[in-house]
Tab-separated table of N, CA and C and ligand atoms in Angstrom:
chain	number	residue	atom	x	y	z
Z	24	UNK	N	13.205	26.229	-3.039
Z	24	UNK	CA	12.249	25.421	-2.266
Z	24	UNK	C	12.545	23.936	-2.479
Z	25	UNK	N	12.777	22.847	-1.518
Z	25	UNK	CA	12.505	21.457	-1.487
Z	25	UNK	C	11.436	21.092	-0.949
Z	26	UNK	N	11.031	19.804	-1.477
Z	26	UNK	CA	10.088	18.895	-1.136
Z	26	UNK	C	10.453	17.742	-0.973
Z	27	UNK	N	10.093	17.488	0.483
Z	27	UNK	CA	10.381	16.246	0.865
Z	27	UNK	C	9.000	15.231	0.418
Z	28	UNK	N	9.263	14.025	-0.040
Z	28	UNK	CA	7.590	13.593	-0.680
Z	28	UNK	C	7.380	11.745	-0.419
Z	29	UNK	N	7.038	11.363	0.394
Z	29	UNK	CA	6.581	10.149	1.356
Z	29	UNK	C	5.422	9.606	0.941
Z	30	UNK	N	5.620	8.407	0.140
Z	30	UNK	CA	4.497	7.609	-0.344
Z	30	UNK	C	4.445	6.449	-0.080
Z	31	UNK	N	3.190	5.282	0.171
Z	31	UNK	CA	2.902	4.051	0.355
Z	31	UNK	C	2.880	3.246	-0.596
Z	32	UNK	N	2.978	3.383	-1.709
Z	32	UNK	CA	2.543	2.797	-3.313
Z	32	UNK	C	3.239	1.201	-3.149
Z	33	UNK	N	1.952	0.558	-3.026
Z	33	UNK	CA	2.281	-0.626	-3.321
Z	33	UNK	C	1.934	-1.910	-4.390
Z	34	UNK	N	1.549	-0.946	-5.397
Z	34	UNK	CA	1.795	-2.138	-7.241
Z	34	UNK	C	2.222	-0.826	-7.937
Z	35	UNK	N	2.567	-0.348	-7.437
Z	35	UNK	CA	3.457	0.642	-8.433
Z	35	UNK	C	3.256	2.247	-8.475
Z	36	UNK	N	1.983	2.335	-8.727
Z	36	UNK	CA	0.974	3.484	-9.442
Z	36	UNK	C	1.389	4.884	-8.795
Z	37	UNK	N	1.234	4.597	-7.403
Z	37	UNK	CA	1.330	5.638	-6.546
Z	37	UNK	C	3.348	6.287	-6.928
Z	38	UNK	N	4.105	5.225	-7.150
Z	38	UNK	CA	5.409	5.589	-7.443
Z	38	UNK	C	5.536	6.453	-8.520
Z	39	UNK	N	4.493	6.061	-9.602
Z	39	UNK	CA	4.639	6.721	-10.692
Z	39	UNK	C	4.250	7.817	-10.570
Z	40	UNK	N	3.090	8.186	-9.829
Z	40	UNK	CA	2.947	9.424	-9.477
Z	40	UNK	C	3.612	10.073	-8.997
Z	41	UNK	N	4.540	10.048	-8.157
Z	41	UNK	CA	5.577	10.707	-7.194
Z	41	UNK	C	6.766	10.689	-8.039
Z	42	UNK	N	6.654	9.874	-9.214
Z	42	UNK	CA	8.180	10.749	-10.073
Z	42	UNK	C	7.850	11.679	-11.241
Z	43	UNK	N	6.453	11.457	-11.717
Z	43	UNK	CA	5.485	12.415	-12.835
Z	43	UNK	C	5.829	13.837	-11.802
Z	44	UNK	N	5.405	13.683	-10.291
Z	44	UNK	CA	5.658	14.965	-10.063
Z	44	UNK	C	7.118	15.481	-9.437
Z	45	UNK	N	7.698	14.324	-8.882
Z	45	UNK	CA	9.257	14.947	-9.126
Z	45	UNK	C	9.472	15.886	-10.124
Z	46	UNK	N	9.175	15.061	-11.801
Z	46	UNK	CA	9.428	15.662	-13.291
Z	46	UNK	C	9.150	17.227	-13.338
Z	47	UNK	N	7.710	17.059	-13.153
Z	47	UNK	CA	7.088	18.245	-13.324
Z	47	UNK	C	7.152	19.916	-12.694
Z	48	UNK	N	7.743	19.398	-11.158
Z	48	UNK	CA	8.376	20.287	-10.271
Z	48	UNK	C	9.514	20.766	-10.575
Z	49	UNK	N	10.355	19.682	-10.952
Z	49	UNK	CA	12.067	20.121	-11.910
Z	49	UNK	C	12.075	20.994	-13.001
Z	50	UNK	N	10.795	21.148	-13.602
Z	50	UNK	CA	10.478	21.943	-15.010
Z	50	UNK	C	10.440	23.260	-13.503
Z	51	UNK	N	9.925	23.483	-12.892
Z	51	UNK	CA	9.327	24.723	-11.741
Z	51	UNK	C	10.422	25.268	-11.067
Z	52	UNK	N	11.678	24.531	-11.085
Z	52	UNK	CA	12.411	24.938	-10.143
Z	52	UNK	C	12.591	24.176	-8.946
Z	53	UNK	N	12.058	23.384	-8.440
Z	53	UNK	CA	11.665	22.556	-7.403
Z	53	UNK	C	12.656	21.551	-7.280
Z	54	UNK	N	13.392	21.146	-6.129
Z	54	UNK	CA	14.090	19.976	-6.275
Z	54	UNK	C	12.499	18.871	-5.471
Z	55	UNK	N	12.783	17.699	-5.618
Z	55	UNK	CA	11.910	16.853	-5.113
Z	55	UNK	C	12.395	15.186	-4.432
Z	56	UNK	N	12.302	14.941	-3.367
Z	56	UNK	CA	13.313	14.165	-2.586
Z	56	UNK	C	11.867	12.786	-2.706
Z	57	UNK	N	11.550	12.001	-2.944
Z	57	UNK	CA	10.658	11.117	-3.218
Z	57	UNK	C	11.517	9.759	-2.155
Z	58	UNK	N	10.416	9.276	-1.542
Z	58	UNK	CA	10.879	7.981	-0.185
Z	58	UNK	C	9.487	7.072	-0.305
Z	59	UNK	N	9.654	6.238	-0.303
Z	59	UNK	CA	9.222	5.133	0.220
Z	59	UNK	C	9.025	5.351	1.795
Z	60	UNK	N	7.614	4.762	2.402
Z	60	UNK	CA	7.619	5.091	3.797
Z	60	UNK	C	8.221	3.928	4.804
Z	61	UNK	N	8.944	3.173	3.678
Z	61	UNK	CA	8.927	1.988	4.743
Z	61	UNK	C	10.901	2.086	4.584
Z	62	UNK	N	10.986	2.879	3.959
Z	62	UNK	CA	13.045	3.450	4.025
Z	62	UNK	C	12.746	4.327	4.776
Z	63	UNK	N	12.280	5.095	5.606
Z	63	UNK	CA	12.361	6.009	6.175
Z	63	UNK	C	11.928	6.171	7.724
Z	64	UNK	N	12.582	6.945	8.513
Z	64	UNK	CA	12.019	6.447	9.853
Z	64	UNK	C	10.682	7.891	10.372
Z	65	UNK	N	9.874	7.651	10.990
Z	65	UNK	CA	8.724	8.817	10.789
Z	65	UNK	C	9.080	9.417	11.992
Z	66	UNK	N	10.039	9.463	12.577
Z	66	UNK	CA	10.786	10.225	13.604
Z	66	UNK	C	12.060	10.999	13.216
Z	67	UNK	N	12.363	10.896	12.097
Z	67	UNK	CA	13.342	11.880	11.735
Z	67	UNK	C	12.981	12.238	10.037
Z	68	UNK	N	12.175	12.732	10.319
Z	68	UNK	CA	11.645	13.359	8.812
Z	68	UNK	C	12.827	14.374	8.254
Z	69	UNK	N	13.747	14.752	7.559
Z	69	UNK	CA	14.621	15.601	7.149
Z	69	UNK	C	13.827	17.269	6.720
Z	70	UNK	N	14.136	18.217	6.915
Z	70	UNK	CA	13.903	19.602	7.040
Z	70	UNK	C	13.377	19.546	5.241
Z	71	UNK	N	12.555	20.437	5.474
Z	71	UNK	CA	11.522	20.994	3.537
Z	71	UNK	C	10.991	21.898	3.882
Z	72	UNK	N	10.602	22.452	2.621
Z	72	UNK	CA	9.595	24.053	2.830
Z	72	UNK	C	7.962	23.304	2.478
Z	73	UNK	N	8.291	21.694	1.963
Z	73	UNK	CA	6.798	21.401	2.055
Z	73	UNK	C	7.137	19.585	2.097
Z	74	UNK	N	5.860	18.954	2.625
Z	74	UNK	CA	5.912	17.759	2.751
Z	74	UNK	C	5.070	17.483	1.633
Z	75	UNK	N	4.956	16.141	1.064
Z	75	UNK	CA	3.857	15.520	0.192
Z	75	UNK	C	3.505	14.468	0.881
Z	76	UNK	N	2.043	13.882	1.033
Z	76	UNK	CA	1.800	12.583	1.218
Z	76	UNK	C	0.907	11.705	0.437
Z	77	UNK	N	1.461	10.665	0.215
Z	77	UNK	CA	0.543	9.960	-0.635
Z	77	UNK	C	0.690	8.400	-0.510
Z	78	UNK	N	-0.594	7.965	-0.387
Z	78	UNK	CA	-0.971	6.677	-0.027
Z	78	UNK	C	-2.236	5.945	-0.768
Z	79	UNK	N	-2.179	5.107	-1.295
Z	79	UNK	CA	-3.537	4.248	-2.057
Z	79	UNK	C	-4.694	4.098	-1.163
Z	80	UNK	N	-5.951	3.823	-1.197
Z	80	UNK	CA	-6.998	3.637	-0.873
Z	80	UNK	C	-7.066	2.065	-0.189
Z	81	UNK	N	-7.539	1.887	0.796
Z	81	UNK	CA	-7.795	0.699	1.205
Z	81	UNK	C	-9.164	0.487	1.961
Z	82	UNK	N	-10.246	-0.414	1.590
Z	82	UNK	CA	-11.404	0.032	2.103
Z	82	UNK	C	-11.814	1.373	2.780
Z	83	UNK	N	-11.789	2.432	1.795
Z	83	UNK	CA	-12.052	3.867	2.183
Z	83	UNK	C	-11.224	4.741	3.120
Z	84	UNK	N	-10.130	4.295	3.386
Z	84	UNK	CA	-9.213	4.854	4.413
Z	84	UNK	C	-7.766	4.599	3.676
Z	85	UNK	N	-6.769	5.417	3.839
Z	85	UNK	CA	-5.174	5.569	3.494
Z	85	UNK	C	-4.702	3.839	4.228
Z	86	UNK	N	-3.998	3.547	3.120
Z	86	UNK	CA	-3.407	1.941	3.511
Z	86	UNK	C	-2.618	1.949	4.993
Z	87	UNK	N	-2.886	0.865	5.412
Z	87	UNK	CA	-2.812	0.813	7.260
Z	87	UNK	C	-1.636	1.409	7.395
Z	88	UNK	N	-0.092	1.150	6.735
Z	88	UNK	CA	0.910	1.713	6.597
Z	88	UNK	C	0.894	2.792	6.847
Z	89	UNK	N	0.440	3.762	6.007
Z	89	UNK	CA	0.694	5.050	6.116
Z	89	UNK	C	0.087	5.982	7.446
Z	90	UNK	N	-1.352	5.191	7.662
Z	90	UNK	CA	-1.910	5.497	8.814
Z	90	UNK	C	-0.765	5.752	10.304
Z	91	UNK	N	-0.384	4.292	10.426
Z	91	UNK	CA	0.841	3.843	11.184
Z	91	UNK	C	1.899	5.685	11.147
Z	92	UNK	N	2.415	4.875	9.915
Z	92	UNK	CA	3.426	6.242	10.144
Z	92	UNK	C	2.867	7.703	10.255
Z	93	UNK	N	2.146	8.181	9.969
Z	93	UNK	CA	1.470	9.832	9.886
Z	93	UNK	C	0.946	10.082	12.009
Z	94	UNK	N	0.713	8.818	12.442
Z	94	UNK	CA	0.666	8.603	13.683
Z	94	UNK	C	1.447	8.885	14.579
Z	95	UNK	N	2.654	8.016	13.780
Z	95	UNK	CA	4.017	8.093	14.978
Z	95	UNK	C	4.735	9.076	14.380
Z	96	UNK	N	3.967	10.026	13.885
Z	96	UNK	CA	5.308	10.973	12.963
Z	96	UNK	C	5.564	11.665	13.920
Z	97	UNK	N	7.031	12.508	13.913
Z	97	UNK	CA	7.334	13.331	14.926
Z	97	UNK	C	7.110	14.782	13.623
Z	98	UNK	N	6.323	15.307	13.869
Z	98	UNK	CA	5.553	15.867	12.894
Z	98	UNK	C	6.375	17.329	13.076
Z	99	UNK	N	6.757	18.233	12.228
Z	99	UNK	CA	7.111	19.630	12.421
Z	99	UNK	C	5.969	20.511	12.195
Z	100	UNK	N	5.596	20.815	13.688
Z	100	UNK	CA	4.406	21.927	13.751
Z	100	UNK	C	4.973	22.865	13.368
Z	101	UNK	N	3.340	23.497	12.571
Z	101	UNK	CA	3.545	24.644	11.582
Z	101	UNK	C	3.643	24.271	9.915
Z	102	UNK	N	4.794	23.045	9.301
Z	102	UNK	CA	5.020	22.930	8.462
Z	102	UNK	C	4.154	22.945	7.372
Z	103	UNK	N	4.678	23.427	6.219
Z	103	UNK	CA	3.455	23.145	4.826
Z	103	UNK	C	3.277	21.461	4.494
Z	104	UNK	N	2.176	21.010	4.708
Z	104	UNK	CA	1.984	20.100	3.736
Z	104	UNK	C	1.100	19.675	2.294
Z	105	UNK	N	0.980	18.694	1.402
Z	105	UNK	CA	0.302	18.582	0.467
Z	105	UNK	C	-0.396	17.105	0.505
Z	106	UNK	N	-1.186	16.378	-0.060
Z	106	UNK	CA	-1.618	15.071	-0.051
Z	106	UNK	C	-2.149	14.884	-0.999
Z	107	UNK	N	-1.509	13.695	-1.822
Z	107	UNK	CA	-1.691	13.424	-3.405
Z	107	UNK	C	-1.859	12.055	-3.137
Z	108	UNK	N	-3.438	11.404	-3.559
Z	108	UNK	CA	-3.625	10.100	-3.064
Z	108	UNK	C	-4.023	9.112	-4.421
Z	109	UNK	N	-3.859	8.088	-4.564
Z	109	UNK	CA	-3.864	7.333	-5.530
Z	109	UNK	C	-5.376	6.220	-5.001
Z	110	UNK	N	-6.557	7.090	-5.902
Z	110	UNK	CA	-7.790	5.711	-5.060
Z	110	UNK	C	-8.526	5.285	-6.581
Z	111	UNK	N	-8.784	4.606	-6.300
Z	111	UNK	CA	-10.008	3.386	-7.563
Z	111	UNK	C	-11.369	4.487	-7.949
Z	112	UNK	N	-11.386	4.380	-9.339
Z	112	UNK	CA	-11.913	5.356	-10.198
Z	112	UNK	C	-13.507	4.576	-9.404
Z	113	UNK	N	-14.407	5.274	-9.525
Z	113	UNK	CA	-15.420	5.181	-9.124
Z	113	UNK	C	-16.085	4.164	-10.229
Z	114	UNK	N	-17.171	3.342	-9.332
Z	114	UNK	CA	-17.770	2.558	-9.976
Z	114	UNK	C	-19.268	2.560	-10.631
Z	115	UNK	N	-19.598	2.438	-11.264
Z	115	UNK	CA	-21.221	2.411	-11.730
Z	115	UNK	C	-22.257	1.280	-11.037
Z	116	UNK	N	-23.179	1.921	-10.528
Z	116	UNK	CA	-23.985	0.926	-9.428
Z	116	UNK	C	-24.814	-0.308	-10.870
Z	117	UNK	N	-24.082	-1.320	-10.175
Z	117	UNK	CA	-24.531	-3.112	-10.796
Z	117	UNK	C	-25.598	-2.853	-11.806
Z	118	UNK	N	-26.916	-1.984	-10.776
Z	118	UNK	CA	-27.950	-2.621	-11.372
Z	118	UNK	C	-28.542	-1.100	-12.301
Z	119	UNK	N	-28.485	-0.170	-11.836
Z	119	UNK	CA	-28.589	1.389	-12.618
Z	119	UNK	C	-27.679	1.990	-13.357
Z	120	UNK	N	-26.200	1.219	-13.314
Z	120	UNK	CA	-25.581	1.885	-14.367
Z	120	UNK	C	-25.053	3.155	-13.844
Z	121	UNK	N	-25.756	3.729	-12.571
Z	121	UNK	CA	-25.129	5.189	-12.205
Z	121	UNK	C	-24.019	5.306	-11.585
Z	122	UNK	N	-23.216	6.450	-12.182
Z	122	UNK	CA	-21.937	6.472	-11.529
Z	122	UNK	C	-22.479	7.554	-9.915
Z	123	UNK	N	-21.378	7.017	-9.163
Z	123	UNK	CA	-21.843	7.391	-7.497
Z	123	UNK	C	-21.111	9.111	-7.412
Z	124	UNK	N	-21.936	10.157	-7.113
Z	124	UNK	CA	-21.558	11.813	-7.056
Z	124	UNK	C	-20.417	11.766	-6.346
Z	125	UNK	N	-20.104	12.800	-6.360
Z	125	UNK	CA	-18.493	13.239	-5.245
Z	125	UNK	C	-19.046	13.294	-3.982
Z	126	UNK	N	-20.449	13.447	-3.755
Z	126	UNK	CA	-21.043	13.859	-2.831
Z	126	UNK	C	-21.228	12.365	-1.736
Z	127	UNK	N	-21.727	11.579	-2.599
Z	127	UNK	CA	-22.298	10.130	-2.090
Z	127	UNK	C	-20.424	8.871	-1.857
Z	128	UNK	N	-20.096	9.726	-2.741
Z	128	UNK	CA	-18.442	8.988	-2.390
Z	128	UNK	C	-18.277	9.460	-1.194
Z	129	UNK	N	-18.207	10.710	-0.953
Z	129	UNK	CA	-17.446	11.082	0.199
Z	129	UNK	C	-18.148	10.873	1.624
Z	130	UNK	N	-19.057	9.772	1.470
Z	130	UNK	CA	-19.792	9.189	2.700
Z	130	UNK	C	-18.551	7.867	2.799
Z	131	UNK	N	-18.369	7.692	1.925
Z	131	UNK	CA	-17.486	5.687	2.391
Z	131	UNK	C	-16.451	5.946	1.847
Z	132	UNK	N	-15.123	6.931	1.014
Z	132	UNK	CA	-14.113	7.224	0.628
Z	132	UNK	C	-13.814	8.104	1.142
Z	133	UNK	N	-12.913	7.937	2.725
Z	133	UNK	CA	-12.237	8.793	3.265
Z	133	UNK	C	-10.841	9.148	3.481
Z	134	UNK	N	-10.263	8.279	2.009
Z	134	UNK	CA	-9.064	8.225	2.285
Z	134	UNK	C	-8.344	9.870	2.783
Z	135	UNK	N	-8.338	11.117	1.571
Z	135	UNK	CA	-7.707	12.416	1.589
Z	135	UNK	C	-8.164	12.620	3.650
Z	136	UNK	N	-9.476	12.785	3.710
Z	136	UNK	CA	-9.914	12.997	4.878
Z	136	UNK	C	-9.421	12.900	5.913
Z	137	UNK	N	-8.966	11.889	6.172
Z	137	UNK	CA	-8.376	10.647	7.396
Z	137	UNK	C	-6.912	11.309	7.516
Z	138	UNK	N	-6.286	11.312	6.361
Z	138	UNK	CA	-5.023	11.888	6.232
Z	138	UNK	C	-5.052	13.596	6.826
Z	139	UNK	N	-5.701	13.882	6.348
Z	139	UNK	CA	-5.842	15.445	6.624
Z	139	UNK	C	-5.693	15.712	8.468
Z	140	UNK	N	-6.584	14.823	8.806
Z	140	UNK	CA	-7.316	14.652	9.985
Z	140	UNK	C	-6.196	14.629	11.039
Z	141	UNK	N	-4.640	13.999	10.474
Z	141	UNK	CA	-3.949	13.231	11.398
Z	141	UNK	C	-3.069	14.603	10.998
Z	142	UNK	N	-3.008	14.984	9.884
Z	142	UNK	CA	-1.696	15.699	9.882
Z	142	UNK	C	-2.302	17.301	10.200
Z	143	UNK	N	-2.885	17.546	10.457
Z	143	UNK	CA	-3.646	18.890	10.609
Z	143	UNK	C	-3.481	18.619	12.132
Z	144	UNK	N	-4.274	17.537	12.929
Z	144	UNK	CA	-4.192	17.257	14.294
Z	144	UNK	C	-2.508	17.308	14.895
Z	145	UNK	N	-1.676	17.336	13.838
Z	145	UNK	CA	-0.105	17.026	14.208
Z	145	UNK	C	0.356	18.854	14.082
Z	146	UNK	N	-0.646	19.775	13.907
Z	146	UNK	CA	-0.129	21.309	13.945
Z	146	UNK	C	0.299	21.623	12.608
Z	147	UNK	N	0.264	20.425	11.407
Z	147	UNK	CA	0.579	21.402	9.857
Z	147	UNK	C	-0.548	21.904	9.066
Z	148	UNK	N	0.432	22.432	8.640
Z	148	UNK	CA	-0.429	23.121	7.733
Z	148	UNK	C	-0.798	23.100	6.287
Z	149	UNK	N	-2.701	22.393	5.653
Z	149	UNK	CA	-2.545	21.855	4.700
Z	149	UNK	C	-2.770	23.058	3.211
Z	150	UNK	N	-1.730	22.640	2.314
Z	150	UNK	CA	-1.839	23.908	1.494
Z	150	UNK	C	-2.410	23.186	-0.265
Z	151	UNK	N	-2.305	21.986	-0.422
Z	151	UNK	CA	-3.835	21.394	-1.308
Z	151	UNK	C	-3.340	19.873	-1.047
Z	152	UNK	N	-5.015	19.254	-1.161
Z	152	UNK	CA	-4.665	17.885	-1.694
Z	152	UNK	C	-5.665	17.339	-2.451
Z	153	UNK	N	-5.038	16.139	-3.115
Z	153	UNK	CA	-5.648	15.882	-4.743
Z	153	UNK	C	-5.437	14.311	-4.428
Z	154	UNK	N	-6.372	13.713	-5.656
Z	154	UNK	CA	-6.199	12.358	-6.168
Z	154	UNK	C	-5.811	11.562	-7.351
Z	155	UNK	N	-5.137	10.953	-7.470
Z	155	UNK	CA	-5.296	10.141	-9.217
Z	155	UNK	C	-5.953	9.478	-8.869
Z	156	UNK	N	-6.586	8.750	-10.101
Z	156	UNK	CA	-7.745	7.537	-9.701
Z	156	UNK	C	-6.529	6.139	-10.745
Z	157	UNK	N	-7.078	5.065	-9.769
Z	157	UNK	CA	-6.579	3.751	-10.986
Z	157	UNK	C	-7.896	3.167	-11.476
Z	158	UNK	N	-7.885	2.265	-12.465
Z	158	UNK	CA	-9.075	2.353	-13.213
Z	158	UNK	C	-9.487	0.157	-13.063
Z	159	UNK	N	-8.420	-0.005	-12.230
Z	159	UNK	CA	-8.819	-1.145	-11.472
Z	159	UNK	C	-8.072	-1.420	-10.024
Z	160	UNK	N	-8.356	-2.113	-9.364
Z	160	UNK	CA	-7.812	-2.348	-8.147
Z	160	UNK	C	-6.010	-2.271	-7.547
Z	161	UNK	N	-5.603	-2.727	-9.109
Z	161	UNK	CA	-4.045	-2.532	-8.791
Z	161	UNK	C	-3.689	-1.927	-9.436
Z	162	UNK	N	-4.436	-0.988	-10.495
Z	162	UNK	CA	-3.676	0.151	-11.710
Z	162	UNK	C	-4.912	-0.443	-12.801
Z	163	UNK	N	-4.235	0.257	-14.013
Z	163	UNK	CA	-3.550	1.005	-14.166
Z	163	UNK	C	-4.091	2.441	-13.852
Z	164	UNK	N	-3.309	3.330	-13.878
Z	164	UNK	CA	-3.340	5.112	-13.904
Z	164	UNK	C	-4.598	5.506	-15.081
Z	165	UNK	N	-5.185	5.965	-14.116
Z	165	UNK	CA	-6.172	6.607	-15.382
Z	165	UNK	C	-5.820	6.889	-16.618
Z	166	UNK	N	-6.113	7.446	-17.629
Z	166	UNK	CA	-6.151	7.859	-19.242
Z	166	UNK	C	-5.807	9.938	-18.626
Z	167	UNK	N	-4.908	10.381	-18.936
Z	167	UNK	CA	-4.454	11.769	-18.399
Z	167	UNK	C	-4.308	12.092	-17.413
Z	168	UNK	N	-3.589	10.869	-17.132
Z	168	UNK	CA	-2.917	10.774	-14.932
Z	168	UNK	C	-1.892	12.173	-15.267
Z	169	UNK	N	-0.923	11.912	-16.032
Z	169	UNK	CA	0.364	13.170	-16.091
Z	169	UNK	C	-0.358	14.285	-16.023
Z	170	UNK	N	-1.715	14.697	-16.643
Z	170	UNK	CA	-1.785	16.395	-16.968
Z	170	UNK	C	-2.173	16.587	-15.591
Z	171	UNK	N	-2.885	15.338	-14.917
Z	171	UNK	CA	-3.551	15.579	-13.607
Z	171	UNK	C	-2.537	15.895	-12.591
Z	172	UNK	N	-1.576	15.594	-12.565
Z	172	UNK	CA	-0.204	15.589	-11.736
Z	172	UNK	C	0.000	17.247	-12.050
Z	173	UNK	N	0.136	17.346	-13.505
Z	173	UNK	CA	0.876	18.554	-13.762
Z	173	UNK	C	-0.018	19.924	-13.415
Z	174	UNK	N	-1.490	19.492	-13.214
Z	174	UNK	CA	-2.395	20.256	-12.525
Z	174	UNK	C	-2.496	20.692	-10.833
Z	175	UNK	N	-1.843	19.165	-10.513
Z	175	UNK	CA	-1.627	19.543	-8.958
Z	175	UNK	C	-0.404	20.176	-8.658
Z	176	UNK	N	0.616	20.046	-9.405
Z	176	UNK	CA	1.807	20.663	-9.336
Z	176	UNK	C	1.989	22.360	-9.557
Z	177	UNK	N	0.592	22.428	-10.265
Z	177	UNK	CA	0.998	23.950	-10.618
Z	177	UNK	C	-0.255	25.114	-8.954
Z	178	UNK	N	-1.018	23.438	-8.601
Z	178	UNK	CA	-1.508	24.127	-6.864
Z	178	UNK	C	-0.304	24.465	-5.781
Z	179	UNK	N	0.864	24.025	-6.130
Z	179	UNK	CA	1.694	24.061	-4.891
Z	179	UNK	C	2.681	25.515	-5.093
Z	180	UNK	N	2.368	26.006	-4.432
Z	180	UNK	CA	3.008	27.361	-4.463
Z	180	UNK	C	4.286	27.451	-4.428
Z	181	UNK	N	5.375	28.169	-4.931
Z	181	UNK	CA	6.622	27.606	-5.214
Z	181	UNK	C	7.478	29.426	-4.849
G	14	FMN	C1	-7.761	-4.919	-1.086
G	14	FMN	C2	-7.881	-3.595	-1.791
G	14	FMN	C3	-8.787	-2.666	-1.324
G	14	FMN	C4	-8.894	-1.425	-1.948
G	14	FMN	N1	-9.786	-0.520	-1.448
G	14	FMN	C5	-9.854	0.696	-2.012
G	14	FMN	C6	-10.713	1.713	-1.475
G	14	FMN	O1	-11.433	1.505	-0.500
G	14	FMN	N2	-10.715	2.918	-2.064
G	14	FMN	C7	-9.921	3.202	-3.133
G	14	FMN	O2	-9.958	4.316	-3.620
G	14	FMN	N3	-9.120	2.284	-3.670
G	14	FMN	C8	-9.065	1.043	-3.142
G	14	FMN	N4	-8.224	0.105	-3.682
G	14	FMN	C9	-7.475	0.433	-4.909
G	14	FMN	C10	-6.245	1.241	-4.590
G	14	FMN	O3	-6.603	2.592	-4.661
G	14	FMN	C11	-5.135	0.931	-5.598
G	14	FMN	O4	-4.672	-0.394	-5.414
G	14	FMN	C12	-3.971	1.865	-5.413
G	14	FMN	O5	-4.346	3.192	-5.610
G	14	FMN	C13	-2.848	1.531	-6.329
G	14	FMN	O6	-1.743	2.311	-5.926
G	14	FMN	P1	-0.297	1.644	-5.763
G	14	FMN	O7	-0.004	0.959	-7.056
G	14	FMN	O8	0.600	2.795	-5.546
G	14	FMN	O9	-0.318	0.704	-4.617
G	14	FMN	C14	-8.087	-1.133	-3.079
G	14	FMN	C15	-7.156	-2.072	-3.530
G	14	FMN	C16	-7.037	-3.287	-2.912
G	14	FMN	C17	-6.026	-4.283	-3.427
């Protein structure tokens, strides 16, 4: 099995993620082809038994970039895909101290969503997707980003 794996990462984080799971897939058997979306043209995506996508958070939606390309993709209906997104660890409200539910996030954090939305609408087919969180605006990677990787790695069926 290859994986072709297309990310937006732009201060780093998201890169690191996409070679934690290169790593981790190579332990599996997995070769793992990791691109930058802006080396690559979204009209000639190269042949895989699965795609990855992953893009940082930008006011609650996948960074305009990636939007762009998942748009103009010349998409292979049918194909497996996955979506591994890199968004900002949740915050504690100013004045209560409370951290906001998965429930109340997922009213204004639509990044996975949005993505889903475009590549599902493009005829693939989604087989999991996950998040790392950064623990400020430009990084760093949470405190057990790798096991989290190595958790999503062991969702992708091989
Ligand atoms: C202007 C700006 C807006 C952001 N908005 C969001 C957001 O709405 N949701 C989110 O989860 N993360 C947001 N972030 C944090 C990104 O998730 C974070 O920069 C990214 O995951 C880091 O990945 P990268 O190093 O691969 O670019 C924002 C960051 C910046 C700089």
């Amino acid at each position: 099995m290859n994986v072709e794996y297309f990310h937006a990462s732009k201060y780093g984080n998201g890169a690191k993620v996409a070679e934690e799971f290169k790593e981790r897939m190579a332990t599996r058997g997995v070769a793992v082809n990791v691109h930058h979306i802006k080396d690559v043209s979204a009209k000639a995506l190269p042949p895989a038994d699965l795609y990855l996508f992953s893009a940082p958070g930008r006011m609650g939606k996948p960074i305009g970039s990636m939007r762009r390309f998942l748009k103009g993709m010349d998409a292979p209906a049918g194909a497996r895909y996955a979506i591994l997104t890199t968004e900002g660890a949740p915050q504690p409200d100013k004045k209560t101290g409370r951290v906001p539910t998965e429930e109340e996030l997922a009213k204004t954090q639509r990044v996975i969503p949005i993505m889903s939305e475009l590549l599902h609408g493009a005829g693939m087919v989604e087989v999991a997707a996950g998040k790392v969180l950064v623990t400020g605006m430009k990084g760093p990677l949470e405190d057990g980003w790798e096991a989290k990787v190595d958790e999503f790695a062991d969702r992708i069926e091989v």
